[in-house]
C-alpha positions as MATLAB code, in Angstrom:
seq = 'MAEPAAPSARGGPLAGVRVVDITTIFMGPSATQMLGDLGADVIKVESPGGGDVVRGIGPQGDQRMGPLFLAMNRNKRSIGLDLKHPEGRAALLELARGADVLTYNVRPQAMARLGLDYETLAAINPRLIVVGMFGFSQRGRYAASAAF';
ca = [
      -5.798  -44.094  -15.933;
      -7.039  -47.201  -17.458;
     -10.291  -48.101  -18.912;
     -12.478  -50.171  -16.768;
     -13.328  -53.714  -17.964;
     -15.656  -53.657  -20.068;
     -18.805  -54.929  -18.362;
     -20.001  -57.991  -19.830;
     -16.115  -58.498  -18.858;
     -17.040  -59.680  -15.571;
     -20.689  -59.886  -15.651;
     -22.745  -59.360  -12.527;
     -25.734  -57.707  -10.839;
     -23.555  -54.730  -10.655;
     -21.034  -54.658  -13.780;
     -20.580  -51.327  -15.130;
     -20.764  -49.813  -11.904;
     -18.006  -48.051  -10.741;
     -16.590  -48.140   -6.931;
     -13.682  -45.442   -5.751;
     -12.609  -46.801   -2.786;
     -10.537  -45.251    0.441;
     -11.239  -47.460    3.085;
      -8.674  -49.770    5.365;
      -8.524  -52.748    7.610;
     -11.536  -54.493    7.830;
     -15.037  -52.550    7.557;
     -14.367  -50.588    4.100;
     -12.300  -53.261    2.118;
     -14.857  -56.440    2.768;
     -17.825  -54.119    1.519;
     -16.792  -53.255   -0.955;
     -15.086  -56.769   -1.530;
     -18.369  -57.639   -1.832;
     -19.392  -55.156   -4.528;
     -16.369  -56.523   -6.178;
     -17.889  -59.845   -6.271;
     -21.272  -58.772   -7.720;
     -19.193  -57.747  -10.704;
     -18.376  -53.804   -9.600;
     -15.168  -51.931  -10.593;
     -13.818  -50.987   -7.876;
     -11.135  -49.259   -7.769;
      -8.314  -48.872   -4.650;
      -6.680  -45.696   -3.649;
      -3.509  -46.928   -1.456;
      -0.772  -44.398    0.172;
       2.327  -45.345   -1.663;
       5.243  -47.163    0.164;
       2.799  -48.486    2.887;
      -0.556  -48.967    1.524;
      -3.162  -50.461    3.700;
      -1.933  -51.414    6.893;
      -3.673  -55.245    6.320;
      -1.143  -56.473    3.795;
       1.065  -57.096    6.486;
      -0.974  -58.769    8.518;
      -0.199  -62.798    7.876;
       1.524  -65.889    9.652;
       4.829  -65.352    7.105;
       5.706  -64.944    3.858;
       5.365  -61.167    1.661;
       4.347  -59.025    4.094;
       2.559  -56.958    1.154;
       0.208  -59.167    0.063;
      -0.932  -61.223    3.402;
      -3.592  -63.477    2.658;
      -6.062  -61.309    5.175;
      -5.501  -58.469    2.538;
      -5.473  -60.795   -0.571;
      -8.804  -61.966    0.611;
     -10.870  -58.768    1.611;
      -9.685  -56.880   -1.680;
     -10.060  -59.157   -4.269;
     -11.768  -58.731   -7.515;
     -10.018  -55.193   -7.135;
      -8.042  -52.626   -8.930;
      -5.457  -50.514   -7.088;
      -4.020  -47.115   -7.258;
      -1.372  -45.725   -5.191;
      -2.008  -41.696   -4.551;
      -0.738  -39.413   -1.995;
      -3.894  -37.253   -1.024;
      -2.099  -34.861    0.897;
      -0.246  -33.607   -2.232;
      -2.524  -31.555   -4.891;
      -1.506  -34.239   -7.538;
      -2.599  -37.100   -5.924;
      -5.618  -35.135   -4.622;
      -6.841  -33.990   -8.015;
      -5.905  -37.594   -9.491;
      -8.208  -39.052   -6.911;
     -11.281  -35.968   -7.616;
     -10.841  -37.211  -11.377;
     -11.534  -41.274  -10.576;
     -14.487  -39.702   -8.859;
     -15.596  -38.291  -11.986;
     -16.410  -41.290  -13.529;
     -18.057  -43.115  -10.651;
     -20.549  -44.273   -9.136;
     -19.732  -44.685   -5.774;
     -17.077  -43.498   -3.160;
     -16.427  -44.991   -0.029;
     -14.090  -44.125    2.558;
     -13.649  -44.725    6.287;
     -11.308  -42.617    7.269;
     -13.061  -39.812   10.014;
     -14.836  -37.274    8.532;
     -12.996  -34.723    9.483;
      -9.726  -35.872    7.747;
     -11.892  -35.847    4.700;
     -12.554  -32.828    5.057;
      -8.974  -31.723    5.743;
      -7.857  -33.313    2.050;
     -10.640  -31.032    0.251;
     -12.700  -34.694   -0.151;
     -16.202  -33.771    1.461;
     -19.234  -34.557    0.190;
     -19.688  -30.944   -1.162;
     -16.395  -31.085   -3.288;
     -17.406  -34.791   -4.579;
     -20.510  -33.535   -5.579;
     -19.743  -30.565   -7.509;
     -17.806  -32.252   -9.735;
     -20.432  -35.756   -9.784;
     -23.778  -34.396   -8.832;
     -24.849  -38.301   -9.298;
     -22.010  -40.184   -7.269;
     -22.899  -41.869   -3.818;
     -20.853  -40.929   -1.379;
     -20.308  -43.683    1.488;
     -18.444  -43.047    4.561;
     -18.381  -45.865    7.136;
     -17.641  -44.932   10.720;
     -17.885  -46.667   14.063;
     -19.792  -43.695   16.259;
     -22.140  -41.449   13.703;
     -20.998  -38.395   12.568;
     -22.231  -36.305   15.969;
     -22.162  -36.924   19.164;
     -19.328  -37.414   21.744;
     -17.425  -40.104   19.721;
     -17.745  -38.645   15.986;
     -13.732  -37.715   16.328;
     -13.021  -41.689   17.133;
     -11.677  -43.941   14.061;
     -13.394  -46.644   13.715;
     -12.128  -49.351   10.568;
];
């Protein structure tokens, strides 16, 4: 795993803060983009092969680097991890071990199925701030509905 840039290299009020970003589409990437703009070391985790579906949104040109993707993922590093496989999950847990914040916007049930629920993450890094972004809360009639 690559070491982050020294805090003095980027500057900003969040220099030295490491964020693991497991978000896609709009809500999560725009939030973590702001953290990166403020100097945080943001590591975007994408699935290998396809990555964030926003990569392909745009008028023409390279479908892997559309303008919307580039705008919302500036100031981020990225890594491809298959979280459904033990090696990918282990790599993510290692990233979480050294992070300050972990963000996700997949449904909480999916995080639990992947073995990435809050209890698991807190056990490996008690100081980790886990930020789940959902459209309809974790309880109630729409809790299982996706929102991005």
